[in-house]
PDB file of C-alpha atoms in Angstrom:
ATOM      1  CA  ASP A  19      66.016 102.423 106.976  1.00 67.00           C
ATOM      2  CA  PHE A  20      69.042 100.819 104.648  1.00 80.00           C
ATOM      3  CA  LEU A  21      71.543 100.737 102.006  1.00 84.00           C
ATOM      4  CA  GLY A  22      73.255  98.265 100.051  1.00 86.00           C
ATOM      5  CA  ILE A  23      76.773  97.820  98.765  1.00 87.00           C
ATOM      6  CA  GLU A  24      76.846  95.619  95.325  1.00 88.00           C
ATOM      7  CA  MET A  25      79.571  93.414  94.094  1.00 82.00           C
ATOM      8  CA  PHE A  26      77.655  90.656  91.434  1.00 75.00           C
ATOM      9  CA  GLY A  27      79.743  91.643  88.464  1.00 82.00           C
ATOM     10  CA  SER A  28      82.989  90.548  91.091  1.00 87.00           C
ATOM     11  CA  PRO A  29      81.234  88.753  94.596  1.00 90.00           C
ATOM     12  CA  ILE A  30      83.974  88.989  97.968  1.00 91.00           C
ATOM     13  CA  ASN A  31      86.002  85.782  98.549  1.00 91.00           C
ATOM     14  CA  ALA A  32      86.354  85.941 102.274  1.00 92.00           C
ATOM     15  CA  SER A  33      86.854  82.510 103.028  1.00 91.00           C
ATOM     16  CA  GLY A  34      90.242  82.667 103.936  1.00 91.00           C
ATOM     17  CA  MET A  35      89.684  85.884 106.146  1.00 92.00           C
ATOM     18  CA  THR A  36      88.733  85.812 109.723  1.00 91.00           C
ATOM     19  CA  TYR A  37      87.442  89.297 110.699  1.00 92.00           C
ATOM     20  CA  PHE A  38      85.070  92.059 108.995  1.00 93.00           C
ATOM     21  CA  ASN A  39      85.937  96.416 109.684  1.00 91.00           C
ATOM     22  CA  VAL A  40      84.364  98.466 109.282  1.00 92.00           C
ATOM     23  CA  SER A  41      84.727 102.777 110.549  1.00 89.00           C
ATOM     24  CA  ILE A  42      81.394 104.865 110.914  1.00 91.00           C
ATOM     25  CA  TRP A  43      80.750 108.392 112.672  1.00 89.00           C
ATOM     26  CA  THR A  44      77.122 109.473 112.965  1.00 91.00           C
ATOM     27  CA  SER A  45      75.425 112.021 115.929  1.00 92.00           C
ATOM     28  CA  ASN A  46      71.882 110.544 115.752  1.00 93.00           C
ATOM     29  CA  MET A  47      72.598 106.935 115.170  1.00 93.00           C
ATOM     30  CA  THR A  48      71.589 104.978 118.592  1.00 95.00           C
ATOM     31  CA  THR A  49      71.833 101.347 116.407  1.00 95.00           C
ATOM     32  CA  PHE A  50      73.894 100.726 113.367  1.00 93.00           C
ATOM     33  CA  ARG A  51      73.519  97.243 111.724  1.00 93.00           C
ATOM     34  CA  VAL A  52      75.906  95.574 109.119  1.00 94.00           C
ATOM     35  CA  LYS A  53      74.839  92.688 106.962  1.00 93.00           C
ATOM     36  CA  LEU A  54      76.644  90.206 104.742  1.00 94.00           C
ATOM     37  CA  VAL A  55      75.208  88.456 102.023  1.00 93.00           C
ATOM     38  CA  ASP A  56      76.279  85.360 100.077  1.00 90.00           C
ATOM     39  CA  PHE A  57      74.801  85.084  96.599  1.00 86.00           C
ATOM     40  CA  SER A  58      76.887  81.009  96.700  1.00 82.00           C
ATOM     41  CA  GLY A  59      74.310  78.220  97.274  1.00 78.00           C
ATOM     42  CA  PRO A  60      70.739  79.254  99.036  1.00 82.00           C
ATOM     43  CA  THR A  61      71.624  82.564 100.245  1.00 86.00           C
ATOM     44  CA  THR A  62      72.644  83.019 103.596  1.00 87.00           C
ATOM     45  CA  GLU A  63      73.371  86.784 105.055  1.00 91.00           C
ATOM     46  CA  GLY A  64      74.291  87.368 108.826  1.00 92.00           C
ATOM     47  CA  GLU A  65      72.954  90.723 110.453  1.00 93.00           C
ATOM     48  CA  ILE A  66      74.942  91.478 113.880  1.00 93.00           C
ATOM     49  CA  ALA A  67      73.875  95.243 115.227  1.00 93.00           C
ATOM     50  CA  PHE A  68      75.870  97.367 117.437  1.00 92.00           C
ATOM     51  CA  THR A  69      75.039 100.194 119.333  1.00 93.00           C
ATOM     52  CA  PRO A  70      77.704 103.239 118.746  1.00 93.00           C
ATOM     53  CA  THR A  71      78.870 106.427 120.288  1.00 90.00           C
ATOM     54  CA  GLN A  72      77.545 109.459 119.186  1.00 93.00           C
ATOM     55  CA  LEU A  73      79.923 112.038 117.705  1.00 90.00           C
ATOM     56  CA  GLY A  74      82.994 110.369 117.475  1.00 86.00           C
ATOM     57  CA  TRP A  75      84.708 107.037 115.360  1.00 87.00           C
ATOM     58  CA  ASN A  76      83.115 103.529 116.003  1.00 88.00           C
ATOM     59  CA  THR A  77      85.913 100.980 114.655  1.00 87.00           C
ATOM     60  CA  PHE A  78      84.504  97.374 114.696  1.00 90.00           C
ATOM     61  CA  ALA A  79      86.534  94.546 114.032  1.00 89.00           C
ATOM     62  CA  ILE A  80      83.669  91.531 113.702  1.00 92.00           C
ATOM     63  CA  PRO A  81      85.045  88.001 114.179  1.00 91.00           C
ATOM     64  CA  MET A  82      83.818  86.556 110.528  1.00 92.00           C
ATOM     65  CA  VAL A  83      82.072  83.663 112.527  1.00 92.00           C
ATOM     66  CA  ASP A  84      79.484  85.750 114.577  1.00 92.00           C
ATOM     67  CA  PHE A  85      77.560  86.668 111.567  1.00 92.00           C
ATOM     68  CA  ALA A  86      77.135  82.525 111.530  1.00 89.00           C
ATOM     69  CA  ASN A  87      76.155  82.715 115.308  1.00 88.00           C
ATOM     70  CA  PRO A  88      72.322  82.698 115.662  1.00 86.00           C
ATOM     71  CA  ALA A  89      72.391  83.869 119.423  1.00 84.00           C
ATOM     72  CA  LEU A  90      74.485  87.084 117.607  1.00 85.00           C
ATOM     73  CA  VAL A  91      72.340  87.719 114.763  1.00 86.00           C
ATOM     74  CA  THR A  92      69.611  89.438 114.401  1.00 82.00           C
ATOM     75  CA  ASP A  93      67.663  87.072 112.263  1.00 82.00           C
ATOM     76  CA  PRO A  94      69.178  83.340 113.858  1.00 82.00           C
ATOM     77  CA  ALA A  95      66.848  81.521 110.752  1.00 79.00           C
ATOM     78  CA  ARG A  96      69.190  83.480 107.600  1.00 77.00           C
ATOM     79  CA  THR A  97      72.692  82.895 109.516  1.00 86.00           C
ATOM     80  CA  LEU A  98      75.694  83.338 107.101  1.00 87.00           C
ATOM     81  CA  GLN A  99      76.832  80.248 105.903  1.00 84.00           C
ATOM     82  CA  ASN A 100      79.231  80.734 103.825  1.00 82.00           C
ATOM     83  CA  SER A 101      81.287  83.551 102.733  1.00 88.00           C
ATOM     84  CA  SER A 102      83.040  82.996  99.466  1.00 87.00           C
ATOM     85  CA  GLN A 103      80.641  85.105  97.281  1.00 88.00           C
ATOM     86  CA  ILE A 104      80.013  87.908  99.485  1.00 92.00           C
ATOM     87  CA  SER A 105      77.827  89.925  96.901  1.00 91.00           C
ATOM     88  CA  GLN A 106      75.977  92.741  98.913  1.00 92.00           C
ATOM     89  CA  LEU A 107      76.674  94.690 101.949  1.00 92.00           C
ATOM     90  CA  ILE A 108      73.989  96.823 103.767  1.00 92.00           C
ATOM     91  CA  PHE A 109      74.463  99.388 106.277  1.00 93.00           C
ATOM     92  CA  SER A 110      71.170  99.860 108.114  1.00 91.00           C
ATOM     93  CA  GLY A 111      70.371 101.504 111.704  1.00 88.00           C
ATOM     94  CA  ILE A 112      67.688 103.568 113.983  1.00 91.00           C
ATOM     95  CA  PRO A 113      66.334 105.887 113.435  1.00 92.00           C
ATOM     96  CA  ILE A 114      65.158 104.600 110.834  1.00 88.00           C
ATOM     97  CA  GLY A 115      64.492 108.067 107.643  1.00 84.00           C
ATOM     98  CA  SER A 116      66.639 109.948 109.375  1.00 87.00           C
ATOM     99  CA  GLY A 117      69.547 108.589 110.732  1.00 87.00           C
ATOM    100  CA  SER A 118      73.289 109.458 109.157  1.00 89.00           C
ATOM    101  CA  PHE A 119      76.208 108.039 109.633  1.00 91.00           C
ATOM    102  CA  TYR A 120      79.869 108.623 107.991  1.00 90.00           C
ATOM    103  CA  VAL A 121      81.733 105.258 107.016  1.00 91.00           C
ATOM    104  CA  ASP A 122      84.819 103.997 106.096  1.00 89.00           C
ATOM    105  CA  ASN A 123      87.808 101.899 106.277  1.00 88.00           C
ATOM    106  CA  ILE A 124      85.576  98.888 104.824  1.00 92.00           C
ATOM    107  CA  TYR A 125      88.043  95.264 104.691  1.00 93.00           C
ATOM    108  CA  PHE A 126      88.064  92.117 105.381  1.00 93.00           C
ATOM    109  CA  SER A 127      90.969  90.774 106.868  1.00 92.00           C
ATOM    110  CA  THR A 128      92.710  87.238 108.671  1.00 90.00           C
ATOM    111  CA  SER A 129      93.979  89.628 112.524  1.00 81.00           C
ATOM    112  CA  ALA A 130      92.065  91.934 114.269  1.00 75.00           C
ATOM    113  CA  CYS A 131      94.002  95.398 113.530  1.00 71.00           C
ATOM    114  CA  PRO A 132      93.410  97.843 116.218  1.00 72.00           C
ATOM    115  CA  THR A 133      94.095 101.395 116.021  1.00 73.00           C
ATOM    116  CA  ALA A 134      95.419 103.001 119.004  1.00 74.00           C
ATOM    117  CA  ALA A 135      93.195 103.751 121.895  1.00 76.00           C
ATOM    118  CA  PRO A 136      92.218 107.551 121.784  1.00 79.00           C
ATOM    119  CA  GLU A 137      94.190 109.517 124.603  1.00 82.00           C
ATOM    120  CA  PRO A 138      92.492 110.793 127.962  1.00 85.00           C
ATOM    121  CA  VAL A 139      90.772 114.240 127.902  1.00 88.00           C
ATOM    122  CA  CYS A 140      90.355 114.095 131.610  1.00 89.00           C
ATOM    123  CA  ASP A 141      92.317 116.621 134.114  1.00 93.00           C
ATOM    124  CA  ALA A 142      95.189 114.717 135.440  1.00 92.00           C
ATOM    125  CA  ALA A 143      94.685 116.478 139.011  1.00 94.00           C
ATOM    126  CA  ASN A 144      90.855 114.431 138.819  1.00 92.00           C
ATOM    127  CA  VAL A 145      91.859 111.431 137.477  1.00 91.00           C
ATOM    128  CA  ILE A 146      93.238 107.579 139.715  1.00 87.00           C
ATOM    129  CA  SER A 147      95.158 105.938 136.782  1.00 88.00           C
ATOM    130  CA  MET A 148      95.954 102.589 136.623  1.00 89.00           C
ATOM    131  CA  PHE A 149      97.226 102.118 133.081  1.00 90.00           C
ATOM    132  CA  SER A 150      97.769 104.551 130.976  1.00 89.00           C
ATOM    133  CA  ASN A 151     100.755 106.926 128.840  1.00 87.00           C
ATOM    134  CA  ALA A 152      98.998 110.002 129.627  1.00 89.00           C
ATOM    135  CA  TYR A 153      98.977 110.054 133.076  1.00 92.00           C
ATOM    136  CA  THR A 154     100.910 108.510 135.746  1.00 93.00           C
ATOM    137  CA  ASP A 155      99.411 105.227 137.321  1.00 91.00           C
ATOM    138  CA  VAL A 156      99.046 103.738 140.582  1.00 89.00           C
ATOM    139  CA  PRO A 157     100.402 100.408 141.424  1.00 87.00           C
ATOM    140  CA  VAL A 158      98.792  96.894 140.086  1.00 89.00           C
ATOM    141  CA  ASP A 159      99.962  93.339 141.274  1.00 86.00           C
ATOM    142  CA  THR A 160      99.140  91.402 138.528  1.00 88.00           C
ATOM    143  CA  TRP A 161      96.968  92.012 134.950  1.00 89.00           C
ATOM    144  CA  LEU A 162      96.155  88.465 134.773  1.00 87.00           C
ATOM    145  CA  THR A 163      94.921  86.707 138.016  1.00 86.00           C
ATOM    146  CA  GLY A 164      95.202  83.108 139.461  1.00 86.00           C
ATOM    147  CA  TRP A 165      91.767  82.672 138.869  1.00 87.00           C
ATOM    148  CA  SER A 166      91.603  83.689 135.627  1.00 83.00           C
ATOM    149  CA  PRO A 167      90.384  81.147 133.199  1.00 83.00           C
ATOM    150  CA  PRO A 168      93.485  78.482 132.523  1.00 87.00           C
ATOM    151  CA  ALA A 169      94.212  79.467 128.600  1.00 85.00           C
ATOM    152  CA  THR A 170      93.758  82.772 129.643  1.00 85.00           C
ATOM    153  CA  THR A 171      96.425  85.239 127.866  1.00 87.00           C
ATOM    154  CA  LEU A 172      97.854  88.636 128.135  1.00 87.00           C
ATOM    155  CA  THR A 173     100.302  89.787 125.647  1.00 86.00           C
ATOM    156  CA  ASP A 174     101.474  93.973 126.374  1.00 88.00           C
ATOM    157  CA  LEU A 175     102.840  95.507 123.267  1.00 83.00           C
ATOM    158  CA  GLN A 176     102.209  98.742 121.236  1.00 80.00           C
ATOM    159  CA  ILE A 177      99.424  99.776 119.063  1.00 78.00           C
ATOM    160  CA  GLY A 178     100.092 103.307 117.401  1.00 72.00           C
ATOM    161  CA  GLY A 179     102.728 104.054 120.015  1.00 77.00           C
ATOM    162  CA  ASN A 180     100.801 103.197 122.810  1.00 83.00           C
ATOM    163  CA  ASP A 181     101.060 100.300 125.551  1.00 86.00           C
ATOM    164  CA  THR A 182      98.175  98.162 125.087  1.00 86.00           C
ATOM    165  CA  LYS A 183      97.059  95.117 127.044  1.00 86.00           C
ATOM    166  CA  LEU A 184      95.939  92.315 124.731  1.00 81.00           C
ATOM    167  CA  TYR A 185      93.883  89.594 126.037  1.00 81.00           C
ATOM    168  CA  GLU A 186      92.787  86.725 124.838  1.00 78.00           C
ATOM    169  CA  ASN A 187      90.879  83.329 125.568  1.00 75.00           C
TER     170      ASN A 187
END
């Protein structure tokens, strides 16, 4: 049903962090949940659920504010209000009692630290590519339209040697 990691002797002060990061691999889980628990005042917690891709690595960079957002957590009455004494990390999922997963790269960070997208495996003869380092791309007039929200920005950058487009706002 769930497993926990405790840091009661040395709670984590994640108050200056903006992301919680974790990577999982599963062969059979249809839902994966992450809960952060803070004991700094009245105990608060935030749990967020994901639908993982099975038989492949899933990397989640979860904004810390999401753990405090009643619309995103599994129990809106118990949102994470503080992150200065994170003392428990709890992982759970479905199927209950028979789900299994591997976990790696558990850390808090001040920015999202994306990894390069995986290389596609489709035969080039069966692809019309708009944006890829692996295929020949067709022409695209614009990657950010005039009718996109005014605050939206587009930055072309490289992640792990792979051309990537970053959309913000």
